[in-house]
Amino acid sequence: MNYYARRVAAITGAGSGIGRALAVDLARRGARLALSDQDAEAVADTARRCQRIGARVRTDTIDITDRQAVLDYPAAVSGEFGRIDAVFCVAGVIHTGRLLNTELSDVDHVVNVNLLGTVNTAKAFLPHLISSGGGHLVTFSSAFGFLTTPGYSAYSASKFAIRGFSESLHQEMRLDGHPVSVTCVCPGGVRTPIMRNGRFAAGEDPDAVTARFDTKIARTEASRAASIILRGVERRRPQVLVGADAKAAWTLVRTLGTAYQHLVLWAGRRT
């Protein structure tokens, strides 16, 4: 039997990238979907793709940094579908640039969307996931959530924090006896618009950075990422690594510990 059939899944950041790929994959698996994104037109497009497959879909335009809007959202989803079984906190942003050249407003933006948006979503949906009797909360860190690189300090900070938040919440659910699994997804380079839609510090070349990401870093298709994530969630894995690059980075960090920092600095001085 298909594990996701008839389950209700809420996805933030469903307008593009991994969020859209998850929505389409879940639609094929028979799930009922509550899709949200800050971009109304984009999430409506995702909804149409899912509806053509035959899925029942609700769409909402929500800014996950708007705490009250996020806190109000689960009641509307539960009111329509009767339950909420899984929440995928996909919405996220990126910023490129050295801190010395970065506006603090851009740091605020990354932290507010990536970290606090995830916290807002988790806080809002947890009571409903507990009530479901076997819910899933799926958060999204990154390979940059355990391995750093110059120029992405704000992004790495937010993704390290999400990983820590997720691990702690996983422990809380287990110790308190709540039937909720917490899965933290750590993707490597996935073909999504995140870099094209990102912010850049003074002195950065957005076209060059985006081209490098698209051609040399983003090796995993979003549809492949969705398949890996859903398999890991079904197995109630606390962490899911997406892509050979993410797996290699995790192995490097676990094997070498902080020694990899010296490798990064050495490589940077030679280029």
Short mmCIF file of N, CA and C in Angstrom, two decimals, residues 81-237:
data_model
loop_
_atom_site.label_atom_id
_atom_site.label_comp_id
_atom_site.label_asym_id
_atom_site.label_seq_id
_atom_site.Cartn_x
_atom_site.Cartn_y
_atom_site.Cartn_z
N PHE A 81 -9.29 19.73 5.64
CA PHE A 81 -8.97 18.32 5.40
C PHE A 81 -9.29 17.41 6.58
N GLY A 82 -9.50 17.99 7.77
CA GLY A 82 -9.84 17.19 8.93
C GLY A 82 -8.66 16.71 9.74
N ARG A 83 -7.45 16.81 9.19
CA ARG A 83 -6.24 16.36 9.87
C ARG A 83 -5.03 16.89 9.14
N ILE A 84 -3.86 16.80 9.77
CA ILE A 84 -2.59 17.16 9.13
C ILE A 84 -1.58 16.09 9.53
N ASP A 85 -1.03 15.39 8.56
CA ASP A 85 -0.14 14.27 8.83
C ASP A 85 1.34 14.60 8.68
N ALA A 86 1.66 15.54 7.79
CA ALA A 86 3.06 15.85 7.53
C ALA A 86 3.22 17.31 7.15
N VAL A 87 4.30 17.90 7.62
CA VAL A 87 4.61 19.30 7.29
C VAL A 87 6.05 19.35 6.78
N PHE A 88 6.20 19.92 5.60
CA PHE A 88 7.51 20.08 4.97
C PHE A 88 7.87 21.56 4.96
N CYS A 89 8.85 21.94 5.77
CA CYS A 89 9.24 23.36 5.91
C CYS A 89 10.32 23.69 4.88
N VAL A 90 9.92 23.81 3.63
CA VAL A 90 10.88 23.91 2.54
C VAL A 90 11.33 25.35 2.28
N ALA A 91 10.47 26.31 2.52
CA ALA A 91 10.76 27.70 2.15
C ALA A 91 12.10 28.15 2.69
N GLY A 92 12.91 28.75 1.81
CA GLY A 92 14.22 29.22 2.23
C GLY A 92 14.83 30.17 1.22
N VAL A 93 15.84 30.92 1.66
CA VAL A 93 16.52 31.90 0.81
C VAL A 93 18.02 31.79 1.03
N ILE A 94 18.79 32.41 0.13
CA ILE A 94 20.24 32.39 0.25
C ILE A 94 20.81 33.77 -0.01
N HIS A 95 21.96 34.02 0.58
CA HIS A 95 22.68 35.29 0.35
C HIS A 95 24.14 34.94 0.09
N THR A 96 24.74 35.63 -0.88
CA THR A 96 26.13 35.41 -1.25
C THR A 96 26.94 36.66 -0.98
N GLY A 97 28.07 36.51 -0.27
CA GLY A 97 28.94 37.66 -0.07
C GLY A 97 29.64 37.64 1.26
N ARG A 98 30.84 38.23 1.29
CA ARG A 98 31.59 38.36 2.53
C ARG A 98 30.84 39.27 3.50
N LEU A 99 30.95 38.98 4.79
CA LEU A 99 30.22 39.76 5.79
C LEU A 99 30.60 41.24 5.75
N LEU A 100 31.88 41.55 5.49
CA LEU A 100 32.30 42.95 5.44
C LEU A 100 31.56 43.74 4.38
N ASN A 101 31.10 43.06 3.33
CA ASN A 101 30.40 43.73 2.23
C ASN A 101 28.89 43.55 2.29
N THR A 102 28.42 42.90 3.34
CA THR A 102 27.00 42.52 3.42
C THR A 102 26.21 43.50 4.28
N GLU A 103 25.04 43.88 3.79
CA GLU A 103 24.12 44.68 4.58
C GLU A 103 23.50 43.81 5.67
N LEU A 104 23.39 44.35 6.87
CA LEU A 104 22.80 43.57 7.96
C LEU A 104 21.34 43.21 7.69
N SER A 105 20.68 44.01 6.89
CA SER A 105 19.30 43.68 6.52
C SER A 105 19.23 42.37 5.73
N ASP A 106 20.29 42.06 4.97
CA ASP A 106 20.33 40.80 4.24
C ASP A 106 20.56 39.62 5.18
N VAL A 107 21.37 39.84 6.21
CA VAL A 107 21.55 38.80 7.24
C VAL A 107 20.23 38.55 7.95
N ASP A 108 19.54 39.62 8.32
CA ASP A 108 18.23 39.49 8.97
C ASP A 108 17.27 38.69 8.09
N HIS A 109 17.28 38.98 6.80
CA HIS A 109 16.37 38.31 5.87
C HIS A 109 16.62 36.81 5.85
N VAL A 110 17.88 36.41 5.76
CA VAL A 110 18.21 34.99 5.71
C VAL A 110 17.80 34.29 7.00
N VAL A 111 18.14 34.89 8.14
CA VAL A 111 17.81 34.27 9.43
C VAL A 111 16.30 34.24 9.66
N ASN A 112 15.62 35.31 9.30
CA ASN A 112 14.18 35.37 9.52
C ASN A 112 13.42 34.34 8.68
N VAL A 113 13.83 34.19 7.42
CA VAL A 113 13.14 33.23 6.55
C VAL A 113 13.54 31.80 6.90
N ASN A 114 14.85 31.53 6.89
CA ASN A 114 15.30 30.15 7.02
C ASN A 114 15.08 29.59 8.43
N LEU A 115 15.58 30.29 9.42
CA LEU A 115 15.49 29.77 10.79
C LEU A 115 14.15 30.08 11.45
N LEU A 116 13.83 31.36 11.57
CA LEU A 116 12.60 31.72 12.29
C LEU A 116 11.36 31.27 11.54
N GLY A 117 11.42 31.26 10.21
CA GLY A 117 10.28 30.73 9.44
C GLY A 117 10.05 29.26 9.74
N THR A 118 11.14 28.50 9.89
CA THR A 118 11.01 27.09 10.26
C THR A 118 10.47 26.95 11.67
N VAL A 119 10.97 27.76 12.59
CA VAL A 119 10.49 27.70 13.98
C VAL A 119 9.01 28.07 14.04
N ASN A 120 8.63 29.13 13.33
CA ASN A 120 7.21 29.53 13.30
C ASN A 120 6.33 28.39 12.80
N THR A 121 6.76 27.75 11.71
CA THR A 121 5.97 26.67 11.11
C THR A 121 5.87 25.48 12.04
N ALA A 122 7.00 25.11 12.65
CA ALA A 122 6.98 23.97 13.57
C ALA A 122 6.07 24.23 14.77
N LYS A 123 6.20 25.40 15.35
CA LYS A 123 5.37 25.76 16.50
C LYS A 123 3.89 25.72 16.16
N ALA A 124 3.55 26.22 14.98
CA ALA A 124 2.14 26.29 14.58
C ALA A 124 1.54 24.91 14.32
N PHE A 125 2.32 24.03 13.69
CA PHE A 125 1.75 22.75 13.24
C PHE A 125 1.90 21.60 14.23
N LEU A 126 2.82 21.70 15.18
CA LEU A 126 3.08 20.57 16.06
C LEU A 126 1.84 20.01 16.76
N PRO A 127 0.97 20.86 17.34
CA PRO A 127 -0.22 20.28 17.98
C PRO A 127 -1.06 19.43 17.03
N HIS A 128 -1.15 19.83 15.79
CA HIS A 128 -1.93 19.07 14.80
C HIS A 128 -1.22 17.78 14.42
N LEU A 129 0.11 17.82 14.33
CA LEU A 129 0.85 16.60 14.02
C LEU A 129 0.75 15.60 15.16
N ILE A 130 0.77 16.09 16.39
CA ILE A 130 0.60 15.21 17.55
C ILE A 130 -0.79 14.58 17.51
N SER A 131 -1.80 15.38 17.18
CA SER A 131 -3.17 14.87 17.14
C SER A 131 -3.38 13.83 16.06
N SER A 132 -2.54 13.87 15.02
CA SER A 132 -2.70 12.91 13.92
C SER A 132 -2.36 11.49 14.35
N GLY A 133 -1.61 11.36 15.44
CA GLY A 133 -1.28 10.04 15.94
C GLY A 133 -0.02 9.43 15.34
N GLY A 134 0.62 10.14 14.44
CA GLY A 134 1.84 9.61 13.83
C GLY A 134 2.40 10.57 12.80
N GLY A 135 2.47 11.83 13.17
CA GLY A 135 2.82 12.88 12.21
C GLY A 135 4.32 12.99 11.93
N HIS A 136 4.61 13.78 10.91
CA HIS A 136 5.99 14.05 10.51
C HIS A 136 6.21 15.55 10.42
N LEU A 137 7.32 16.02 10.97
CA LEU A 137 7.78 17.38 10.73
C LEU A 137 9.10 17.26 9.98
N VAL A 138 9.17 17.89 8.81
CA VAL A 138 10.35 17.78 7.96
C VAL A 138 10.96 19.17 7.80
N THR A 139 12.17 19.34 8.30
CA THR A 139 12.87 20.62 8.21
C THR A 139 13.96 20.52 7.16
N PHE A 140 14.45 21.68 6.74
CA PHE A 140 15.45 21.69 5.66
C PHE A 140 16.68 22.49 6.08
N SER A 141 17.74 21.75 6.36
CA SER A 141 19.05 22.36 6.56
C SER A 141 19.76 22.33 5.21
N SER A 142 21.03 21.95 5.18
CA SER A 142 21.81 21.97 3.95
C SER A 142 23.15 21.31 4.22
N ALA A 143 23.86 20.97 3.16
CA ALA A 143 25.26 20.57 3.34
C ALA A 143 26.04 21.71 3.99
N PHE A 144 25.58 22.96 3.74
CA PHE A 144 26.17 24.13 4.39
C PHE A 144 25.74 24.22 5.85
N GLY A 145 24.94 23.26 6.31
CA GLY A 145 24.57 23.19 7.72
C GLY A 145 25.53 22.36 8.54
N PHE A 146 26.53 21.78 7.90
CA PHE A 146 27.59 21.11 8.66
C PHE A 146 28.97 21.33 8.06
N LEU A 147 29.04 21.99 6.90
CA LEU A 147 30.32 22.30 6.28
C LEU A 147 30.24 23.72 5.74
N THR A 148 31.19 24.56 6.11
CA THR A 148 31.11 25.97 5.73
C THR A 148 31.98 26.29 4.52
N THR A 149 31.70 27.44 3.92
CA THR A 149 32.52 27.94 2.83
C THR A 149 32.47 29.46 2.86
N PRO A 150 33.52 30.14 2.47
CA PRO A 150 33.52 31.61 2.51
C PRO A 150 32.42 32.20 1.64
N GLY A 151 31.83 33.27 2.13
CA GLY A 151 30.82 33.98 1.36
C GLY A 151 29.40 33.58 1.68
N TYR A 152 29.24 32.61 2.58
CA TYR A 152 27.88 32.15 2.90
C TYR A 152 27.69 32.05 4.41
N SER A 153 28.25 33.02 5.14
CA SER A 153 28.19 32.97 6.60
C SER A 153 26.76 33.04 7.13
N ALA A 154 25.94 33.93 6.57
CA ALA A 154 24.56 34.06 7.04
C ALA A 154 23.77 32.80 6.73
N TYR A 155 23.93 32.30 5.51
CA TYR A 155 23.20 31.10 5.10
C TYR A 155 23.63 29.90 5.94
N SER A 156 24.94 29.72 6.12
CA SER A 156 25.42 28.61 6.93
C SER A 156 24.94 28.72 8.37
N ALA A 157 24.97 29.93 8.92
CA ALA A 157 24.49 30.12 10.29
C ALA A 157 23.05 29.67 10.43
N SER A 158 22.21 30.04 9.47
CA SER A 158 20.80 29.66 9.54
C SER A 158 20.62 28.16 9.40
N LYS A 159 21.43 27.53 8.55
CA LYS A 159 21.28 26.10 8.30
C LYS A 159 21.88 25.25 9.42
N PHE A 160 23.00 25.71 10.02
CA PHE A 160 23.50 25.05 11.23
C PHE A 160 22.43 25.11 12.32
N ALA A 161 21.80 26.26 12.46
CA ALA A 161 20.79 26.45 13.50
C ALA A 161 19.59 25.56 13.27
N ILE A 162 19.17 25.41 12.03
CA ILE A 162 18.03 24.54 11.73
C ILE A 162 18.35 23.10 12.10
N ARG A 163 19.57 22.67 11.83
CA ARG A 163 19.95 21.30 12.17
C ARG A 163 19.93 21.10 13.68
N GLY A 164 20.45 22.09 14.43
CA GLY A 164 20.42 21.98 15.88
C GLY A 164 19.00 22.01 16.42
N PHE A 165 18.19 22.90 15.88
CA PHE A 165 16.78 22.99 16.29
C PHE A 165 16.07 21.66 16.04
N SER A 166 16.32 21.07 14.89
CA SER A 166 15.64 19.82 14.51
C SER A 166 16.06 18.67 15.41
N GLU A 167 17.36 18.57 15.70
CA GLU A 167 17.83 17.49 16.56
C GLU A 167 17.26 17.61 17.97
N SER A 168 17.20 18.84 18.48
CA SER A 168 16.63 19.05 19.81
C SER A 168 15.14 18.71 19.82
N LEU A 169 14.43 19.14 18.78
CA LEU A 169 13.00 18.87 18.71
C LEU A 169 12.74 17.38 18.57
N HIS A 170 13.57 16.69 17.82
CA HIS A 170 13.48 15.23 17.71
C HIS A 170 13.57 14.59 19.10
N GLN A 171 14.52 15.05 19.91
CA GLN A 171 14.67 14.53 21.26
C GLN A 171 13.45 14.83 22.12
N GLU A 172 12.93 16.06 22.00
CA GLU A 172 11.75 16.44 22.78
C GLU A 172 10.56 15.53 22.47
N MET A 173 10.32 15.27 21.19
CA MET A 173 9.19 14.44 20.81
C MET A 173 9.33 13.03 21.38
N ARG A 174 10.53 12.49 21.34
CA ARG A 174 10.76 11.13 21.85
C ARG A 174 10.63 11.08 23.37
N LEU A 175 11.27 12.03 24.07
CA LEU A 175 11.26 12.01 25.53
C LEU A 175 9.87 12.26 26.10
N ASP A 176 9.08 13.10 25.41
CA ASP A 176 7.74 13.42 25.89
C ASP A 176 6.69 12.45 25.39
N GLY A 177 7.10 11.46 24.60
CA GLY A 177 6.17 10.43 24.15
C GLY A 177 5.21 10.88 23.07
N HIS A 178 5.55 11.92 22.33
CA HIS A 178 4.67 12.39 21.26
C HIS A 178 4.92 11.59 19.98
N PRO A 179 3.86 11.20 19.28
CA PRO A 179 4.01 10.37 18.09
C PRO A 179 4.36 11.18 16.84
N VAL A 180 5.40 11.99 16.94
CA VAL A 180 5.81 12.83 15.82
C VAL A 180 7.27 12.56 15.51
N SER A 181 7.55 12.26 14.25
CA SER A 181 8.93 12.08 13.79
C SER A 181 9.43 13.40 13.22
N VAL A 182 10.67 13.75 13.55
CA VAL A 182 11.30 14.95 13.03
C VAL A 182 12.45 14.53 12.12
N THR A 183 12.36 14.92 10.87
CA THR A 183 13.39 14.60 9.88
C THR A 183 14.03 15.88 9.40
N CYS A 184 15.35 15.95 9.49
CA CYS A 184 16.08 17.11 8.99
C CYS A 184 16.74 16.73 7.67
N VAL A 185 16.35 17.42 6.62
CA VAL A 185 16.88 17.16 5.27
C VAL A 185 18.09 18.06 5.03
N CYS A 186 19.18 17.47 4.55
CA CYS A 186 20.41 18.22 4.25
C CYS A 186 20.76 18.01 2.78
N PRO A 187 20.26 18.85 1.90
CA PRO A 187 20.58 18.70 0.48
C PRO A 187 21.95 19.27 0.14
N GLY A 188 22.56 18.69 -0.87
CA GLY A 188 23.71 19.31 -1.50
C GLY A 188 23.21 20.24 -2.58
N GLY A 189 23.88 20.27 -3.71
CA GLY A 189 23.45 21.14 -4.81
C GLY A 189 22.27 20.54 -5.56
N VAL A 190 21.13 21.21 -5.50
CA VAL A 190 19.91 20.75 -6.17
C VAL A 190 19.49 21.82 -7.19
N ARG A 191 19.04 21.38 -8.35
CA ARG A 191 18.65 22.31 -9.41
C ARG A 191 17.34 23.01 -9.05
N THR A 192 17.47 24.18 -8.43
CA THR A 192 16.32 25.00 -8.06
C THR A 192 16.66 26.46 -8.36
N PRO A 193 15.67 27.35 -8.29
CA PRO A 193 15.93 28.78 -8.54
C PRO A 193 16.50 29.52 -7.34
N ILE A 194 16.89 28.84 -6.27
CA ILE A 194 17.26 29.54 -5.04
C ILE A 194 18.38 30.55 -5.26
N MET A 195 19.39 30.18 -6.05
CA MET A 195 20.49 31.11 -6.25
C MET A 195 20.06 32.29 -7.14
N ARG A 196 19.29 32.01 -8.17
CA ARG A 196 18.81 33.08 -9.05
C ARG A 196 17.94 34.07 -8.30
N ASN A 197 17.23 33.58 -7.29
CA ASN A 197 16.34 34.44 -6.51
C ASN A 197 17.02 35.00 -5.26
N GLY A 198 18.30 34.70 -5.08
CA GLY A 198 18.99 35.11 -3.87
C GLY A 198 19.41 36.57 -3.86
N ARG A 199 20.03 36.96 -2.75
CA ARG A 199 20.56 38.31 -2.60
C ARG A 199 22.09 38.23 -2.63
N PHE A 200 22.70 39.36 -3.04
CA PHE A 200 24.15 39.38 -3.22
C PHE A 200 24.75 40.62 -2.58
N ALA A 201 25.89 40.45 -1.94
CA ALA A 201 26.59 41.58 -1.33
C ALA A 201 27.26 42.42 -2.41
N ALA A 202 27.65 43.61 -2.01
CA ALA A 202 28.36 44.51 -2.92
C ALA A 202 29.64 43.83 -3.41
N GLY A 203 29.90 43.97 -4.70
CA GLY A 203 31.11 43.40 -5.28
C GLY A 203 30.93 42.01 -5.85
N GLU A 204 29.80 41.36 -5.58
CA GLU A 204 29.53 40.03 -6.13
C GLU A 204 28.95 40.16 -7.54
N ASP A 205 29.20 39.16 -8.36
CA ASP A 205 28.66 39.11 -9.72
C ASP A 205 27.53 38.08 -9.74
N PRO A 206 26.27 38.52 -9.62
CA PRO A 206 25.16 37.57 -9.53
C PRO A 206 25.10 36.60 -10.70
N ASP A 207 25.35 37.08 -11.91
CA ASP A 207 25.27 36.19 -13.08
C ASP A 207 26.34 35.10 -13.02
N ALA A 208 27.55 35.48 -12.62
CA ALA A 208 28.63 34.50 -12.54
C ALA A 208 28.38 33.48 -11.43
N VAL A 209 27.92 33.97 -10.27
CA VAL A 209 27.65 33.07 -9.15
C VAL A 209 26.52 32.09 -9.52
N THR A 210 25.48 32.62 -10.13
CA THR A 210 24.35 31.77 -10.52
C THR A 210 24.75 30.75 -11.57
N ALA A 211 25.55 31.18 -12.55
CA ALA A 211 25.99 30.27 -13.60
C ALA A 211 26.84 29.14 -13.03
N ARG A 212 27.72 29.47 -12.09
CA ARG A 212 28.55 28.45 -11.46
C ARG A 212 27.69 27.47 -10.67
N PHE A 213 26.71 27.99 -9.94
CA PHE A 213 25.81 27.12 -9.19
C PHE A 213 25.05 26.18 -10.12
N ASP A 214 24.50 26.73 -11.19
CA ASP A 214 23.68 25.93 -12.10
C ASP A 214 24.48 24.88 -12.86
N THR A 215 25.74 25.20 -13.20
CA THR A 215 26.51 24.29 -14.06
C THR A 215 27.46 23.37 -13.31
N LYS A 216 27.94 23.80 -12.12
CA LYS A 216 28.96 23.02 -11.43
C LYS A 216 28.54 22.47 -10.07
N ILE A 217 27.53 23.07 -9.46
CA ILE A 217 27.17 22.68 -8.09
C ILE A 217 25.85 21.92 -8.04
N ALA A 218 24.84 22.43 -8.75
CA ALA A 218 23.50 21.84 -8.68
C ALA A 218 23.42 20.60 -9.56
N ARG A 219 23.87 19.48 -9.02
CA ARG A 219 23.94 18.24 -9.80
C ARG A 219 22.70 17.36 -9.65
N THR A 220 21.92 17.56 -8.60
CA THR A 220 20.75 16.71 -8.33
C THR A 220 19.48 17.39 -8.81
N GLU A 221 18.67 16.70 -9.59
CA GLU A 221 17.38 17.23 -10.02
C GLU A 221 16.42 17.30 -8.83
N ALA A 222 15.55 18.30 -8.85
CA ALA A 222 14.61 18.47 -7.74
C ALA A 222 13.70 17.26 -7.59
N SER A 223 13.32 16.64 -8.70
CA SER A 223 12.46 15.46 -8.63
C SER A 223 13.17 14.29 -7.94
N ARG A 224 14.46 14.15 -8.19
CA ARG A 224 15.25 13.11 -7.53
C ARG A 224 15.37 13.41 -6.05
N ALA A 225 15.58 14.67 -5.72
CA ALA A 225 15.65 15.07 -4.31
C ALA A 225 14.35 14.74 -3.59
N ALA A 226 13.22 15.03 -4.23
CA ALA A 226 11.92 14.75 -3.62
C ALA A 226 11.76 13.27 -3.32
N SER A 227 12.16 12.43 -4.26
CA SER A 227 12.04 10.98 -4.08
C SER A 227 12.87 10.50 -2.89
N ILE A 228 14.10 11.01 -2.78
CA ILE A 228 14.98 10.64 -1.66
C ILE A 228 14.38 11.09 -0.34
N ILE A 229 13.87 12.31 -0.31
CA ILE A 229 13.29 12.86 0.91
C ILE A 229 12.08 12.04 1.37
N LEU A 230 11.18 11.75 0.44
CA LEU A 230 9.97 11.02 0.82
C LEU A 230 10.28 9.61 1.29
N ARG A 231 11.29 8.99 0.72
CA ARG A 231 11.69 7.67 1.20
C ARG A 231 12.24 7.76 2.63
N GLY A 232 13.04 8.78 2.89
CA GLY A 232 13.58 8.95 4.23
C GLY A 232 12.52 9.28 5.26
N VAL A 233 11.56 10.10 4.88
CA VAL A 233 10.47 10.45 5.80
C VAL A 233 9.63 9.22 6.11
N GLU A 234 9.33 8.44 5.08
CA GLU A 234 8.54 7.23 5.29
C GLU A 234 9.23 6.29 6.27
N ARG A 235 10.55 6.26 6.22
CA ARG A 235 11.32 5.40 7.13
C ARG A 235 11.61 6.07 8.47
N ARG A 236 11.09 7.27 8.62
CA ARG A 236 11.22 8.05 9.86
C ARG A 236 12.69 8.28 10.24
N ARG A 237 13.49 8.57 9.24
CA ARG A 237 14.90 8.87 9.47
C ARG A 237 15.05 10.26 10.10
#
